mmCIF file of C-alpha atoms in Angstrom:
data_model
loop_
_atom_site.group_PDB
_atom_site.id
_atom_site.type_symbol
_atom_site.label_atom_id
_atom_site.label_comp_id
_atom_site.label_asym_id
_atom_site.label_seq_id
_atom_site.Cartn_x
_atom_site.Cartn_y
_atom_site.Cartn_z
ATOM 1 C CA UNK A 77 0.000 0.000 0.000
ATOM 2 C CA UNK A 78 2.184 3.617 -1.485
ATOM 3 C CA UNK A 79 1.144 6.286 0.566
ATOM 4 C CA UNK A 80 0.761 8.118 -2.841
ATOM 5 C CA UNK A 81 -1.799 6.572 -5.261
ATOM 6 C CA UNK A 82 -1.522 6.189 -8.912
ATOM 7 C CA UNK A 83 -3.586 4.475 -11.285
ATOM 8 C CA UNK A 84 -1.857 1.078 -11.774
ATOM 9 C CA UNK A 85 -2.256 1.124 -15.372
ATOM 10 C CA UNK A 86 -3.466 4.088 -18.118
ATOM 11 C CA UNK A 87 -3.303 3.704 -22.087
ATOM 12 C CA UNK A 88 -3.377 5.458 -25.588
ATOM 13 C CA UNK A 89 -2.871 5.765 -28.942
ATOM 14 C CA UNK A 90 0.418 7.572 -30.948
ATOM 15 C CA UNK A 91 -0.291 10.940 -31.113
ATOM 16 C CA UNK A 92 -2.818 11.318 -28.182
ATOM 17 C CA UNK A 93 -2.543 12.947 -24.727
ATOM 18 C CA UNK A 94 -2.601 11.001 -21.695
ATOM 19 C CA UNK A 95 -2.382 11.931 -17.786
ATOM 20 C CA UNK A 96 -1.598 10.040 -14.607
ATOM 21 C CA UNK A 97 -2.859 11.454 -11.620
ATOM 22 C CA UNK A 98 -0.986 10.914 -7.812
ATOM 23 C CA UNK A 99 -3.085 11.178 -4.825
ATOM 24 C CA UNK A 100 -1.388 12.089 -1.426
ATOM 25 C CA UNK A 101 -2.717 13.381 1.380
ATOM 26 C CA UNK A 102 -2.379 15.919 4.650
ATOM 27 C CA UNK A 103 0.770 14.817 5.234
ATOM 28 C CA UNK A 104 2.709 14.710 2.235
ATOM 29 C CA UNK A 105 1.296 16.476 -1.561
ATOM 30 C CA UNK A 106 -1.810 18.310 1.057
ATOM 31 C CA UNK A 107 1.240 19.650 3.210
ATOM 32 C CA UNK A 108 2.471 21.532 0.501
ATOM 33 C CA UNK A 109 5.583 19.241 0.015
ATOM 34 C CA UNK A 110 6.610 19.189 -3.868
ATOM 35 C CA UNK A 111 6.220 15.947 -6.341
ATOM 36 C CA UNK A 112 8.660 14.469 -8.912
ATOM 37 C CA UNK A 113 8.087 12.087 -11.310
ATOM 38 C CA UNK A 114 10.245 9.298 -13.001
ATOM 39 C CA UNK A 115 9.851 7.059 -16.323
ATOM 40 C CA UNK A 116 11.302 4.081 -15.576
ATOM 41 C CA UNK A 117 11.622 1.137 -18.328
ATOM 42 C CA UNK A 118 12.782 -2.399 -16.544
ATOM 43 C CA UNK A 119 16.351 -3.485 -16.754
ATOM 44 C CA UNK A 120 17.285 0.470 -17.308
ATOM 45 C CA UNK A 121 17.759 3.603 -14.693
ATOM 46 C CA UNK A 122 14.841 5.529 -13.526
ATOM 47 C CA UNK A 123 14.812 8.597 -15.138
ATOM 48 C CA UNK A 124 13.789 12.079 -13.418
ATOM 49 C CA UNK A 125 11.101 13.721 -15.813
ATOM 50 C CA UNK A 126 9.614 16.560 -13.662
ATOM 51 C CA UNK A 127 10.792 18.033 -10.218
ATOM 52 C CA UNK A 128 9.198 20.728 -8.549
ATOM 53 C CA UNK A 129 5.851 19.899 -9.462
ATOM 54 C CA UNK A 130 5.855 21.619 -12.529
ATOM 55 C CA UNK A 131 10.080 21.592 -13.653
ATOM 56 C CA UNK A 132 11.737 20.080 -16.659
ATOM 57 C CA UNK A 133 15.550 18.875 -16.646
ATOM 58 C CA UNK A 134 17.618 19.814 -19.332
ATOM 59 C CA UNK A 135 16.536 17.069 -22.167
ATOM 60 C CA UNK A 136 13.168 16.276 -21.186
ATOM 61 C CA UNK A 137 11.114 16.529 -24.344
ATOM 62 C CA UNK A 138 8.136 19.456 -23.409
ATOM 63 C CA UNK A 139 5.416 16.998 -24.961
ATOM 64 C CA UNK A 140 5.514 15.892 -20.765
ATOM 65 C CA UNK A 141 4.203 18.332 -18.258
ATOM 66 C CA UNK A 142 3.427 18.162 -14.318
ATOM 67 C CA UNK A 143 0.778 20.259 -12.053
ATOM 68 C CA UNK A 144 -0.279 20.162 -8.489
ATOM 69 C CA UNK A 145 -3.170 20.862 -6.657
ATOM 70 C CA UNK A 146 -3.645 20.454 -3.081
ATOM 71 C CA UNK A 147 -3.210 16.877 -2.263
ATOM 72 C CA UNK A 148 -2.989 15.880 -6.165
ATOM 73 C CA UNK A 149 -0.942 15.932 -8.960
ATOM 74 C CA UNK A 150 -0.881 15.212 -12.035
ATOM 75 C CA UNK A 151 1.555 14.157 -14.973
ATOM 76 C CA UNK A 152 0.550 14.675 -18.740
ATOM 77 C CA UNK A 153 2.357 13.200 -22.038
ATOM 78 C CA UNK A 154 1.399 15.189 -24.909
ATOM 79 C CA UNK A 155 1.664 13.448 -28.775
ATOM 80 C CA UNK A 156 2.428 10.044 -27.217
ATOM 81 C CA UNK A 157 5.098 8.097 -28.797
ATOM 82 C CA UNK A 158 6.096 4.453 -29.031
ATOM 83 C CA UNK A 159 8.681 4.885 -26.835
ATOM 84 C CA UNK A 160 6.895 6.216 -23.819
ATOM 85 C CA UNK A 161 5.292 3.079 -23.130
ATOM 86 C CA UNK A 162 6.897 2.548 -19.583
ATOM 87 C CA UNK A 163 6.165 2.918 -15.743
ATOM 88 C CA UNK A 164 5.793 6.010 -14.149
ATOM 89 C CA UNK A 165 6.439 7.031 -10.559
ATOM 90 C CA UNK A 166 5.496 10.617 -8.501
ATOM 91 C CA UNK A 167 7.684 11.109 -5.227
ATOM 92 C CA UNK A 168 7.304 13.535 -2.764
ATOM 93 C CA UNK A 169 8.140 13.561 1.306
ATOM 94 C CA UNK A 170 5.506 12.475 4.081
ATOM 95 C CA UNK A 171 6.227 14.525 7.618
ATOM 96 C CA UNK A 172 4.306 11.538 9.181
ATOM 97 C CA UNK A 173 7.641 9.746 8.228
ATOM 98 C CA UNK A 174 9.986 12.515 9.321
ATOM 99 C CA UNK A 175 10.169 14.387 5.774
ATOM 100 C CA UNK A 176 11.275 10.531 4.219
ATOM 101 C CA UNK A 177 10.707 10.441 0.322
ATOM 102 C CA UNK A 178 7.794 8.296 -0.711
ATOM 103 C CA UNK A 179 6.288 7.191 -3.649
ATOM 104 C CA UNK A 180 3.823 6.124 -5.892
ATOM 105 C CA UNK A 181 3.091 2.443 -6.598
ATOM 106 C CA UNK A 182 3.620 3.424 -9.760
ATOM 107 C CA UNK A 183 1.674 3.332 -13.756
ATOM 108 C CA UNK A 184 1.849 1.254 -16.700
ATOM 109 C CA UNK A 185 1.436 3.562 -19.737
ATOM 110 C CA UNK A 186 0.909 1.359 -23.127
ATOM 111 C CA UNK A 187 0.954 2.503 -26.543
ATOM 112 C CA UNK A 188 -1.490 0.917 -28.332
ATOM 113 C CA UNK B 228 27.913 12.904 -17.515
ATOM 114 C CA UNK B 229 27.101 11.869 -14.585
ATOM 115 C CA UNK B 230 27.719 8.242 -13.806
ATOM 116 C CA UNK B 231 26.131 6.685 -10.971
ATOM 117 C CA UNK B 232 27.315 2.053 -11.388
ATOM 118 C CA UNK B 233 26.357 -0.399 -8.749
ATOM 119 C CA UNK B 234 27.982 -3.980 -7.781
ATOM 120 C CA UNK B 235 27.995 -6.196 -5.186
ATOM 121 C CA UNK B 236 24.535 -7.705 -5.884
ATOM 122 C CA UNK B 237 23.590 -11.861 -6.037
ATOM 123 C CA UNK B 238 22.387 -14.349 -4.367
ATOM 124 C CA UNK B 239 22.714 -14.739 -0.359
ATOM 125 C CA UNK B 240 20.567 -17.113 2.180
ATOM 126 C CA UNK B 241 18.482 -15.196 4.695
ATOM 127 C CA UNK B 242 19.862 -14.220 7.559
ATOM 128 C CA UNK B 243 23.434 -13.258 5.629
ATOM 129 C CA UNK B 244 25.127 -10.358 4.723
ATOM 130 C CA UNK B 245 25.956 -8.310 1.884
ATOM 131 C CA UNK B 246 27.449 -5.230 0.574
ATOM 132 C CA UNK B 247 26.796 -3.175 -2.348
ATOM 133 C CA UNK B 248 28.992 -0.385 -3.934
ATOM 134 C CA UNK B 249 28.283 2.355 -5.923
ATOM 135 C CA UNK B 250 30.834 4.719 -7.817
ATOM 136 C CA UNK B 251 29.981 8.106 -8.809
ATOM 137 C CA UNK B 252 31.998 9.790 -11.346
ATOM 138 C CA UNK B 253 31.270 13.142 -13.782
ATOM 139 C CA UNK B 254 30.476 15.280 -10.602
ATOM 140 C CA UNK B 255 32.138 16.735 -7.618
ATOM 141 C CA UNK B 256 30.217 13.561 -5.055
ATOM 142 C CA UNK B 257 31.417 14.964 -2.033
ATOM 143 C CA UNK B 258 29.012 17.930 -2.875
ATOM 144 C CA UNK B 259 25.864 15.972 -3.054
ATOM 145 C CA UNK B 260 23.187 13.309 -0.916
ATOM 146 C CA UNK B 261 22.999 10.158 -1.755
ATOM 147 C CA UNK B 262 20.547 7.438 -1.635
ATOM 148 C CA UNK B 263 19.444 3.993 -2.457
ATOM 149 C CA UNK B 264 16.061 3.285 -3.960
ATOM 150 C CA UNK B 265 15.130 -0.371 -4.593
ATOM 151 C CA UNK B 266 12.427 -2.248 -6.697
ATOM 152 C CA UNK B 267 11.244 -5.467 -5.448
ATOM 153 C CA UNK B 268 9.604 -7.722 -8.313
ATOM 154 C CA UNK B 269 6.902 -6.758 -9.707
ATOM 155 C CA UNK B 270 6.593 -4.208 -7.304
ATOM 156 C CA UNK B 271 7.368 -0.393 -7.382
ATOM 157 C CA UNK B 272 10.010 1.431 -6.202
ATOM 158 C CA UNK B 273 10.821 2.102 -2.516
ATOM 159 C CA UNK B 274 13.269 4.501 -0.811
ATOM 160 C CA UNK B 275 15.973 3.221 1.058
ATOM 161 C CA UNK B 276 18.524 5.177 2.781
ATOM 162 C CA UNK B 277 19.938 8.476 2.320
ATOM 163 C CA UNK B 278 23.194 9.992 3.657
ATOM 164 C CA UNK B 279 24.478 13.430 3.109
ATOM 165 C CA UNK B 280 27.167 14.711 1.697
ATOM 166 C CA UNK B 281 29.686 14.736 4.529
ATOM 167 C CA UNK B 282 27.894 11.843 5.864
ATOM 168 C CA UNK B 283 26.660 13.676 9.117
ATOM 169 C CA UNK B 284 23.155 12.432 8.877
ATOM 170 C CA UNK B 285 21.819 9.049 7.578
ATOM 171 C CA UNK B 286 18.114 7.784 7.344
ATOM 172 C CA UNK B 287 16.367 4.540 6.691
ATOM 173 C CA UNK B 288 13.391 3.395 5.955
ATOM 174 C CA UNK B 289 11.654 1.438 8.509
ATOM 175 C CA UNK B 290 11.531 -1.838 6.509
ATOM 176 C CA UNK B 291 15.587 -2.047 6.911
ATOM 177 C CA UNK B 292 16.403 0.302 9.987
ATOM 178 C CA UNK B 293 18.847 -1.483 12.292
ATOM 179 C CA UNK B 294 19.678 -3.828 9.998
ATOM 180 C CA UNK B 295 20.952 -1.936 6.598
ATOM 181 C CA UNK B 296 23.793 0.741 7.156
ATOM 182 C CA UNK B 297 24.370 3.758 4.505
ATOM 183 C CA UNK B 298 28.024 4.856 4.157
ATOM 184 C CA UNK B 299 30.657 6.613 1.485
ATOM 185 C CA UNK B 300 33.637 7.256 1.083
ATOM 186 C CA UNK B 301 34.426 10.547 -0.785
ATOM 187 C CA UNK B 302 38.052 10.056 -1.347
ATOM 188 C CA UNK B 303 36.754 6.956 -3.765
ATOM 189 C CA UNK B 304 33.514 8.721 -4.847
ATOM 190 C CA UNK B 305 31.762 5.717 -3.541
ATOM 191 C CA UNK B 306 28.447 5.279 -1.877
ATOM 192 C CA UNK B 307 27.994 1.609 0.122
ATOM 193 C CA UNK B 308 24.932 -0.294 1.606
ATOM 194 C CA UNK B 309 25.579 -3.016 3.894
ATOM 195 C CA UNK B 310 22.849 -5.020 4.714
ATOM 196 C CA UNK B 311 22.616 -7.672 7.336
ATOM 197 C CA UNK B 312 19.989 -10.077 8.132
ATOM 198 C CA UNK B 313 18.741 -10.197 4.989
ATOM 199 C CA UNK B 314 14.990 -11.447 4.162
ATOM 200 C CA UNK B 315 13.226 -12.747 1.672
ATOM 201 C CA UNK B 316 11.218 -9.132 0.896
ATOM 202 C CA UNK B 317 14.832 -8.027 0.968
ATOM 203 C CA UNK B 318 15.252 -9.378 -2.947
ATOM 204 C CA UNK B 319 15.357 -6.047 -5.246
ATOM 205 C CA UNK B 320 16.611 -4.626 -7.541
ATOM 206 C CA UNK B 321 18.810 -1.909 -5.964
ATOM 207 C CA UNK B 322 19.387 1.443 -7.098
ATOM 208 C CA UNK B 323 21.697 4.424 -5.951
ATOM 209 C CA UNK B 324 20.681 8.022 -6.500
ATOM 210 C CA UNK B 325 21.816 11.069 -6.465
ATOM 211 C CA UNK B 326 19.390 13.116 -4.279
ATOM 212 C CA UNK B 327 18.833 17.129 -4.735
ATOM 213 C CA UNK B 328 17.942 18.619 -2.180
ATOM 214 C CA UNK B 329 15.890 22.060 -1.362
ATOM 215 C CA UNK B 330 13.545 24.430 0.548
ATOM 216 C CA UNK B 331 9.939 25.026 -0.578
ATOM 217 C CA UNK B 332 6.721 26.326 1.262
ATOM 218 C CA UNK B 333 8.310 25.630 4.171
ATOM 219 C CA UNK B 334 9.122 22.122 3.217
ATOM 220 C CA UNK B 335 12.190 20.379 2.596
ATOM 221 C CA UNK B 336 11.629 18.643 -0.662
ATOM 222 C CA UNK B 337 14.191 16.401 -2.205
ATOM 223 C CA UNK B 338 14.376 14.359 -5.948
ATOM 224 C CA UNK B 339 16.969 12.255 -7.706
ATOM 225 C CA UNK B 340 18.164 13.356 -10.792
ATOM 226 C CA UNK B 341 20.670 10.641 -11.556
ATOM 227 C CA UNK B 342 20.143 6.928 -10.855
ATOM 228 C CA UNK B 343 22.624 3.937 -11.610
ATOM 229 C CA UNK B 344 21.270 0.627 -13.971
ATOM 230 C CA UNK B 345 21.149 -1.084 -10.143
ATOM 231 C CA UNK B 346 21.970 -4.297 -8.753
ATOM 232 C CA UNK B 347 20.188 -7.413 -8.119
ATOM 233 C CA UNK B 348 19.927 -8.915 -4.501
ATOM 234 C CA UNK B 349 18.025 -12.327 -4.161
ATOM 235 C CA UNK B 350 17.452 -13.564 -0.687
ATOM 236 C CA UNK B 351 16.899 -17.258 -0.855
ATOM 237 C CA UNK B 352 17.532 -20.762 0.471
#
């Protein structure tokens, strides 16, 4: 059980948009703490997408975008691609758990 | 580039010890947190441990406190987990981060921007 919830799987077709929402609580996203989120495809590294809720490294393509609101957040892909078919994690804090980093259980996005 | 590679992963009984490695290279590591993140099959991920940069403070997550302990050595650019009496839900991939670190809303909010491939650790008889 993630203290942050994600749907455990979302889908669409090349060229669509897509979101993936992350649901904290008072604690963690509802005490104003920030979310990240990560593509991660197996057998590879994690890779840091957005930070700050809203933030893109250097590299990070602009078709993905991130937004908070209260105790939610959100990730969006914009004209999906093959190659975004991966899992996706948020992460934020929890000061239940002494500011520790948590995160999501994580999404499945397929291209169909 | 940043380059963040793991070892010391396989296969150990429960109960037993191990002891993975991590060298950092591309960036002054000395400056910077570290942490290890791991994925347990099928599963997602789960933080660790973290240490900071001049190793002052160290946290663990409650699954492995008092029994995993977070450590580096600068001069070497390497970041080390040992972990003792190891469990099955111990098995994981495990991952070492580099963690960023920073004040927000009155928060202190963290994120790793750099991970490693990881390591493997299989805890069985």
């Amino acid at each position: 059980q993630s203290v942050l919830t994600q749907p455990p799987s979302v889908s669409g077709a090349p060229g669509q948009r897509v979101t993936i929402s992350c649901t904290g609580g008072s604690s963690n996203l509802g005490a104003d703490y920030d979310v990240s989120w990560y593509q991660h495809l197996p057998g590879t590294a994690p890779k840091l997408l957005i930070f700050g809720n809203t933030y893109r490294p250097s590299g990070v393509p602009d078709r993905f975008s991130g937004s908070k609101s209260g105790a939610s957040a959100s990730l969006a892909i914009t004209g999906l691609q093959p190659e975004d078919e991966a899992d996706y994690y948020c992460q934020s804090s929890d000061s239940r758990l002494n500011g520790d980093v948590v995160f999501g259980g994580g999404t499945r996005l397929t291209v169909l | 580039e940043v380059q963040l590679v793991e070892s010391g992963g396989g296969l150990v009984e429960p109960g037993g010890s191990l002891r993975l490695s991590c060298v950092a290279s591309g960036f002054t590591f000395s400056a910077f947190d570290m942490a290890w993140v791991r994925q347990a099959p099928g599963k997602g991920l789960e933080w660790v441990s973290y240490i900071s940069g001049g190793s002052v403070t160290k946290t663990y997550a409650a699954s492995v406190r008092g029994r995993f302990t977070i450590s580096r050595d600068n001069a070497k650019n390497s970041l080390f987990l040992q972990m003792n009496s190891l469990r099955a839900e111990d098995t994981a991939v495990y991952y070492c981060a580099r963690e960023i670190g920073y004040d927000a809303n009155a928060n202190y909010n963290t994120y790793f921007d750099s991970w490693g491939h990881g390591t493997l650790v299989t805890v069985s008889s």
